[in-house]
PDB file of C-alpha atoms in Angstrom:
ATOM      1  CA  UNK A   1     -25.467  38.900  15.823  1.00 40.00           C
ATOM      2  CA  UNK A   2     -23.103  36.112  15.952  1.00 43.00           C
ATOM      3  CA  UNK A   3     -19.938  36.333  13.363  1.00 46.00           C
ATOM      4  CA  UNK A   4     -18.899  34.155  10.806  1.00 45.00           C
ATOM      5  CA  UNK A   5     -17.675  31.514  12.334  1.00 44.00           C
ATOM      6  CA  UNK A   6     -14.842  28.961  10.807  1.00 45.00           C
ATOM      7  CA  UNK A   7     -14.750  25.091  11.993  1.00 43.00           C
ATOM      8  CA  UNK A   8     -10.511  24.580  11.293  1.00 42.00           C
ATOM      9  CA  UNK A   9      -9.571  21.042  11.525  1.00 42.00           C
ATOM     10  CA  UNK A  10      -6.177  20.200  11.989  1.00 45.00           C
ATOM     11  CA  UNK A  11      -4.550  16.999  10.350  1.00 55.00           C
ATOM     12  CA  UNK A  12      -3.626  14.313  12.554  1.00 62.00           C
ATOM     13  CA  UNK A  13       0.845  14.190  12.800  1.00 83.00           C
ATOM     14  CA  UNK A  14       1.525  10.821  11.251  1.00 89.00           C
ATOM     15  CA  UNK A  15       4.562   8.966  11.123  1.00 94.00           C
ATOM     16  CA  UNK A  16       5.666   7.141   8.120  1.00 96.00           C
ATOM     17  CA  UNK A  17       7.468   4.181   8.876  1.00 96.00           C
ATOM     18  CA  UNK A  18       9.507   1.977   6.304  1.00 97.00           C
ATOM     19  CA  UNK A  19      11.104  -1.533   6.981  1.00 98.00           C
ATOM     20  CA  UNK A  20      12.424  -4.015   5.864  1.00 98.00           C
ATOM     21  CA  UNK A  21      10.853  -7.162   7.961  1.00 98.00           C
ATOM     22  CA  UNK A  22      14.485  -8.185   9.086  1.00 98.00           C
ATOM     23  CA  UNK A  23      14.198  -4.850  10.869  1.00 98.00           C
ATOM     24  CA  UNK A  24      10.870  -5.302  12.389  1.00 98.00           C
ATOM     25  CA  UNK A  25       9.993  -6.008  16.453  1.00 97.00           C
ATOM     26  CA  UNK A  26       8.119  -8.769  17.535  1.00 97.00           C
ATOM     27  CA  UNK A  27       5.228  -5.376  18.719  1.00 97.00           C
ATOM     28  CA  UNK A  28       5.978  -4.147  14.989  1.00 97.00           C
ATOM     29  CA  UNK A  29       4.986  -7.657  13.328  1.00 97.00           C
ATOM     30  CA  UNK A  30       2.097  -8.351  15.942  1.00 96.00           C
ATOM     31  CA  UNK A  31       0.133  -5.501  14.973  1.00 96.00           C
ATOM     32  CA  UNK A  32       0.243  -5.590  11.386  1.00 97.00           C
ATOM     33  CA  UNK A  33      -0.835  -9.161  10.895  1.00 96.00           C
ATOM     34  CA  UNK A  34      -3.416  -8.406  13.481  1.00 95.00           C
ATOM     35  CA  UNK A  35      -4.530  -5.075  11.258  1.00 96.00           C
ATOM     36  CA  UNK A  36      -4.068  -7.270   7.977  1.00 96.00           C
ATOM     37  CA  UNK A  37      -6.089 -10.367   9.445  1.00 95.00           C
ATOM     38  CA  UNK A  38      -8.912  -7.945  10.767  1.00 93.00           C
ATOM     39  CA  UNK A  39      -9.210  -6.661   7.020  1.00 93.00           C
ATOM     40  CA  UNK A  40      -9.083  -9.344   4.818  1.00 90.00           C
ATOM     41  CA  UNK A  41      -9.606 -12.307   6.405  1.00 89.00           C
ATOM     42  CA  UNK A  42     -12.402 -11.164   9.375  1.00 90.00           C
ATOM     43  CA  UNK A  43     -13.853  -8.308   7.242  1.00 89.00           C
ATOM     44  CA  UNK A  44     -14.007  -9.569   3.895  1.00 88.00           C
ATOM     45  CA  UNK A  45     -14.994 -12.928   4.762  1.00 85.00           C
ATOM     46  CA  UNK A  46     -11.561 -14.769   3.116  1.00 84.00           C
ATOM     47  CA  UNK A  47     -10.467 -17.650   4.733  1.00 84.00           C
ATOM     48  CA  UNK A  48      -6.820 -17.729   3.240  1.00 82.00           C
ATOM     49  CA  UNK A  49      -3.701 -17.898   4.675  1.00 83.00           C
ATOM     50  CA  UNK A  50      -3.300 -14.284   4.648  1.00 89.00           C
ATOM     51  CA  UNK A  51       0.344 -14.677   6.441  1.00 93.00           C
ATOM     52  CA  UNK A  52       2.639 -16.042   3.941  1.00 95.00           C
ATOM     53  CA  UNK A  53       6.172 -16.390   2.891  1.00 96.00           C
ATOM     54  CA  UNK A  54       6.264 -13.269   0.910  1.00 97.00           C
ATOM     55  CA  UNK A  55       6.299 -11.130   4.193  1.00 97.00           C
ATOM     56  CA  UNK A  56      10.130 -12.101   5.031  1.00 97.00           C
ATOM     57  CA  UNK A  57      11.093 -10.464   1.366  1.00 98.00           C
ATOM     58  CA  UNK A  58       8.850  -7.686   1.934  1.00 98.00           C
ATOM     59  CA  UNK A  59       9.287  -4.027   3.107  1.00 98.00           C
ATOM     60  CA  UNK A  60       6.260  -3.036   5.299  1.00 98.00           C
ATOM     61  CA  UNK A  61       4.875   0.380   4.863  1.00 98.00           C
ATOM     62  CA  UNK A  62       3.108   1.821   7.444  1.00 97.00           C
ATOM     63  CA  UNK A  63       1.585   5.316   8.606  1.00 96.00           C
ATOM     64  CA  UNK A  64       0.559   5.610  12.257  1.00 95.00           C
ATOM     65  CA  UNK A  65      -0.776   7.907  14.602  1.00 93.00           C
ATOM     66  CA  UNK A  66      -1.520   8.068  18.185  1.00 90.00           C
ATOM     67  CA  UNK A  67      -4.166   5.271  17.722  1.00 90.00           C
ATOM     68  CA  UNK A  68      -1.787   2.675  16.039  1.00 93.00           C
ATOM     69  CA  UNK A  69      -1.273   1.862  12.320  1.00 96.00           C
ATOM     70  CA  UNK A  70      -3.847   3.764   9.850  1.00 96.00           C
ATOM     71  CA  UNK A  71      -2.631   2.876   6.591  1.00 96.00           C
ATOM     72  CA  UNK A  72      -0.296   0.109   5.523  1.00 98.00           C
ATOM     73  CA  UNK A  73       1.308  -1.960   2.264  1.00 98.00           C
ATOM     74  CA  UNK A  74       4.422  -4.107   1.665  1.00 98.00           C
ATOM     75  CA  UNK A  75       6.432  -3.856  -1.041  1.00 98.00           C
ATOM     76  CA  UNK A  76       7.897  -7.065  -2.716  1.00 98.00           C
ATOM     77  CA  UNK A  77      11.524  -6.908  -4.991  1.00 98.00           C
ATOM     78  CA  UNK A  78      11.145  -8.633  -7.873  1.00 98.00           C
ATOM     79  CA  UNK A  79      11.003 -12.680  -8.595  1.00 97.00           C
ATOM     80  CA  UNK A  80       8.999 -12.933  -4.865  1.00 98.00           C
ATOM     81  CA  UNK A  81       5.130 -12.971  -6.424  1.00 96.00           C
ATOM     82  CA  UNK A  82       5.718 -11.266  -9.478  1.00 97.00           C
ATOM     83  CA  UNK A  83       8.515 -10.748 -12.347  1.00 98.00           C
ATOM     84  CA  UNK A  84       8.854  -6.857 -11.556  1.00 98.00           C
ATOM     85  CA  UNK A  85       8.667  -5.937  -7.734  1.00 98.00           C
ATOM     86  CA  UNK A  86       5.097  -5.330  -6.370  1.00 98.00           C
ATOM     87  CA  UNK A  87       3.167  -3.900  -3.550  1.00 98.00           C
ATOM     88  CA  UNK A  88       0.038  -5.484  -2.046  1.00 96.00           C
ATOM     89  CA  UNK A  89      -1.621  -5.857   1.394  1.00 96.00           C
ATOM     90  CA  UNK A  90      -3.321  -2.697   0.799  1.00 97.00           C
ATOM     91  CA  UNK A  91      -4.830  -1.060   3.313  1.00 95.00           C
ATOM     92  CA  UNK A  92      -6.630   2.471   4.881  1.00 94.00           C
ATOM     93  CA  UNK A  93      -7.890   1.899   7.883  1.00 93.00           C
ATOM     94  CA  UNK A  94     -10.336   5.341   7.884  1.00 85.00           C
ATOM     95  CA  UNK A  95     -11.447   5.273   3.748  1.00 81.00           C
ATOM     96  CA  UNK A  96     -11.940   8.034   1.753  1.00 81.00           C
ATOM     97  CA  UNK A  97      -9.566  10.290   3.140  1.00 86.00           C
ATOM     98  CA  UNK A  98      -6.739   9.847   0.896  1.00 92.00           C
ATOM     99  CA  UNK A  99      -4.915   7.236   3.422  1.00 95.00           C
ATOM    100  CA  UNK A 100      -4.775   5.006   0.578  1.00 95.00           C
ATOM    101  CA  UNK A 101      -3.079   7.032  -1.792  1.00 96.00           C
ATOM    102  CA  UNK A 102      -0.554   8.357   0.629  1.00 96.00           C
ATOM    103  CA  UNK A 103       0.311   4.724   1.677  1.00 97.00           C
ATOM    104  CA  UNK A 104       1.022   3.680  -2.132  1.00 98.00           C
ATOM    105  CA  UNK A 105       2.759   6.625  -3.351  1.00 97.00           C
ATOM    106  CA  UNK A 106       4.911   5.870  -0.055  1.00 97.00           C
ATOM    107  CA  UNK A 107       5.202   1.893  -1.232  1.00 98.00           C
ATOM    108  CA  UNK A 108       6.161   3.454  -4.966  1.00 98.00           C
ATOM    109  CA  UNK A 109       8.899   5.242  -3.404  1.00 97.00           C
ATOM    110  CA  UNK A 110      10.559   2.444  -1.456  1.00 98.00           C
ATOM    111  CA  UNK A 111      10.070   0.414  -4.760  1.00 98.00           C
ATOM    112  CA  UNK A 112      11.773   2.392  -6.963  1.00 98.00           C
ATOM    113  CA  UNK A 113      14.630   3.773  -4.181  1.00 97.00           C
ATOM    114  CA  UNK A 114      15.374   0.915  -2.119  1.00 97.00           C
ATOM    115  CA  UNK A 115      14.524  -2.210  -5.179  1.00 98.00           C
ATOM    116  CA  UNK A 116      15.344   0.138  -7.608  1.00 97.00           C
ATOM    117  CA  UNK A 117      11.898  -1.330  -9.413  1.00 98.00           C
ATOM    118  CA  UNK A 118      11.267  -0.033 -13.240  1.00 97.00           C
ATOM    119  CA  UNK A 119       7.582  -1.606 -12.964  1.00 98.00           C
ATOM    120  CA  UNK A 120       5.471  -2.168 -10.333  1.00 98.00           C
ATOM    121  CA  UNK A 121       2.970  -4.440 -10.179  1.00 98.00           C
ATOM    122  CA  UNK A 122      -0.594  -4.423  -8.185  1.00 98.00           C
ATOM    123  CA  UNK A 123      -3.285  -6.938  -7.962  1.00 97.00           C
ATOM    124  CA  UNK A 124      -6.001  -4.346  -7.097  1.00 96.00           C
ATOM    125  CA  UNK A 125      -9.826  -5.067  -5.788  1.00 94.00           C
ATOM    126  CA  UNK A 126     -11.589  -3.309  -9.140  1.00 96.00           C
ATOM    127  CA  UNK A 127     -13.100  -0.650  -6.637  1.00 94.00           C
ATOM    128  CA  UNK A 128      -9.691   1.136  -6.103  1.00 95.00           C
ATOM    129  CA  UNK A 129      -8.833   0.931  -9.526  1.00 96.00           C
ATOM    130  CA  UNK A 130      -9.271   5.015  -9.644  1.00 96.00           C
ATOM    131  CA  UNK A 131      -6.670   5.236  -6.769  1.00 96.00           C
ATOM    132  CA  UNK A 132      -4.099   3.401  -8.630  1.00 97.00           C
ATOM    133  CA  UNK A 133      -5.033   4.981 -11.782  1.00 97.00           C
ATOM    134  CA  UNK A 134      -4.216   8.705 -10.043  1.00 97.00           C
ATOM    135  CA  UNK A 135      -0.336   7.043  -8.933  1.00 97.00           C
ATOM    136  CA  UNK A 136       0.245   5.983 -12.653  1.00 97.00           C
ATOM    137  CA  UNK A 137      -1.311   2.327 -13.041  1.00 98.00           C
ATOM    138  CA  UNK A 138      -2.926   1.312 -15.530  1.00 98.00           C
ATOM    139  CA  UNK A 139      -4.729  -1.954 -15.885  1.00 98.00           C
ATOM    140  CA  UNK A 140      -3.061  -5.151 -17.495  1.00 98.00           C
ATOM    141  CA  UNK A 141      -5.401  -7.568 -17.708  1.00 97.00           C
ATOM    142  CA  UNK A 142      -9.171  -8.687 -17.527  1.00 97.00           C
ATOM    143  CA  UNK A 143     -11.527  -8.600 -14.129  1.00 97.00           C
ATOM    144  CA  UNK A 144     -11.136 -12.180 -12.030  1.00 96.00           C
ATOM    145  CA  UNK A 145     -11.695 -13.061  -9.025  1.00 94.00           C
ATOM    146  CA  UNK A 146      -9.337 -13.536  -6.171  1.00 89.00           C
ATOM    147  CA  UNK A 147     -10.976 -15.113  -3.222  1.00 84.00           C
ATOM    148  CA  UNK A 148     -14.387 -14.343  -4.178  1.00 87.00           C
ATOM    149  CA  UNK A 149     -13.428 -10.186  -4.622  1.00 90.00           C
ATOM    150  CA  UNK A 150     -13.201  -8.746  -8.291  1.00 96.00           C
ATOM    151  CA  UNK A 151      -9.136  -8.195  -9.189  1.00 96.00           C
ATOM    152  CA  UNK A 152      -7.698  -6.578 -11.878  1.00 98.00           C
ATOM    153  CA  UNK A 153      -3.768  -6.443 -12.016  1.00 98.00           C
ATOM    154  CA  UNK A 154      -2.232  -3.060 -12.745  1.00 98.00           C
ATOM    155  CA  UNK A 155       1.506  -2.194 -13.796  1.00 98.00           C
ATOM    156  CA  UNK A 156       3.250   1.228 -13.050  1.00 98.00           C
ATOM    157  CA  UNK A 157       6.279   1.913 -15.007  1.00 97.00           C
ATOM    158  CA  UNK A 158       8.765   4.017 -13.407  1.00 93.00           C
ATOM    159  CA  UNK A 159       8.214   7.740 -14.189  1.00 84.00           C
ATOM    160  CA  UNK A 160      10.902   9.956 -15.924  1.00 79.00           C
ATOM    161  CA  UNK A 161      12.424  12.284 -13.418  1.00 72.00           C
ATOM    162  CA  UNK A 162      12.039  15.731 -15.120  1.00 56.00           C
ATOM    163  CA  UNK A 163      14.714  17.823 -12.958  1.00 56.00           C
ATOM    164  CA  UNK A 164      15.024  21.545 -14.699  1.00 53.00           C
ATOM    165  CA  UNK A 165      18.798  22.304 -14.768  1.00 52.00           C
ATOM    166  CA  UNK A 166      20.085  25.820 -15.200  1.00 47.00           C
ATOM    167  CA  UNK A 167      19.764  26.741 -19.027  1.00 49.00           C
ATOM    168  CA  UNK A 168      15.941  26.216 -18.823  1.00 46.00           C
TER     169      UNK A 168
END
């Protein structure tokens, strides 16, 4: 008779890597407009010009493994798309497996430390709308459509940082 057997699955090491695109490489930048074109330009069929502007403000988020970059954002200060800073570009390369979340509570972070952002805003496709709902979004306006895909923008205000001191 065999035992009880246990399948153990280790989690991947991944690095988190924040910076500012001043501080990128020419290898850093290649591969995340080639991950961000793949997405939402090849994949979700939306001719736009996906490479904009915005990026020079913009930190870029990314957590990467062995294989390359597996989840990625930017973070924008205030003024650059929207009146509070924002984070966009959105993406989890493997889905469903809490990528997504790990990449925006990372893109909160640099908001609020290195922008020192009070709100955050997020145009979200309607389907992650959970995801930014767990993080502390809620949703500011009506459904539309960006590029053909429903949006909803979403607003985070910054969340009151309940340290216990010694009396209690």
């Amino acid at each position: 008779m065999i035992g009880n057997s246990k399948l153990i699955l280790t989690e991947v090491a991944m690095e988190l890597i924040v910076k500012h695109f001043s501080e990128l490489s020419t290898e850093e930048l290649f591969e995340i407009y080639k991950l961000r074109v793949s997405v939402f330009v090849v994949e979700q069929k939306c001719p736009y010009q996906e490479v904009d502007d915005a990026d020079r403000a913009a930190y870029h988020i990314r957590l990467k493994d062995g294989d390359g970059i597996e989840a990625y954002a930017r973070v924008l200060p205030a003024g650059v798309t929207f009146p509070t800073a924002s984070i966009g570009r959105v993406i989890a390369v493997k889905r469903r497996c809490g990528l997504g979340s790990k990449v925006v509570a990372a893109a909160i972070n640099t908001a609020e430390t290195k922008l020192n952002a009070d709100e955050i805003t997020v145009e979200a496709q309607v389907y992650a709308r959970p995801l930014y709902e767990k993080l502390g979004f809620e949703q500011t306006s009506e459904e539309f459509s960006e590029d053909g895909i429903p949006h909803i923008q979403m607003r985070r205000k910054r969340q009151p940082n309940h340290n216990c001191n010694e009396n209690g």
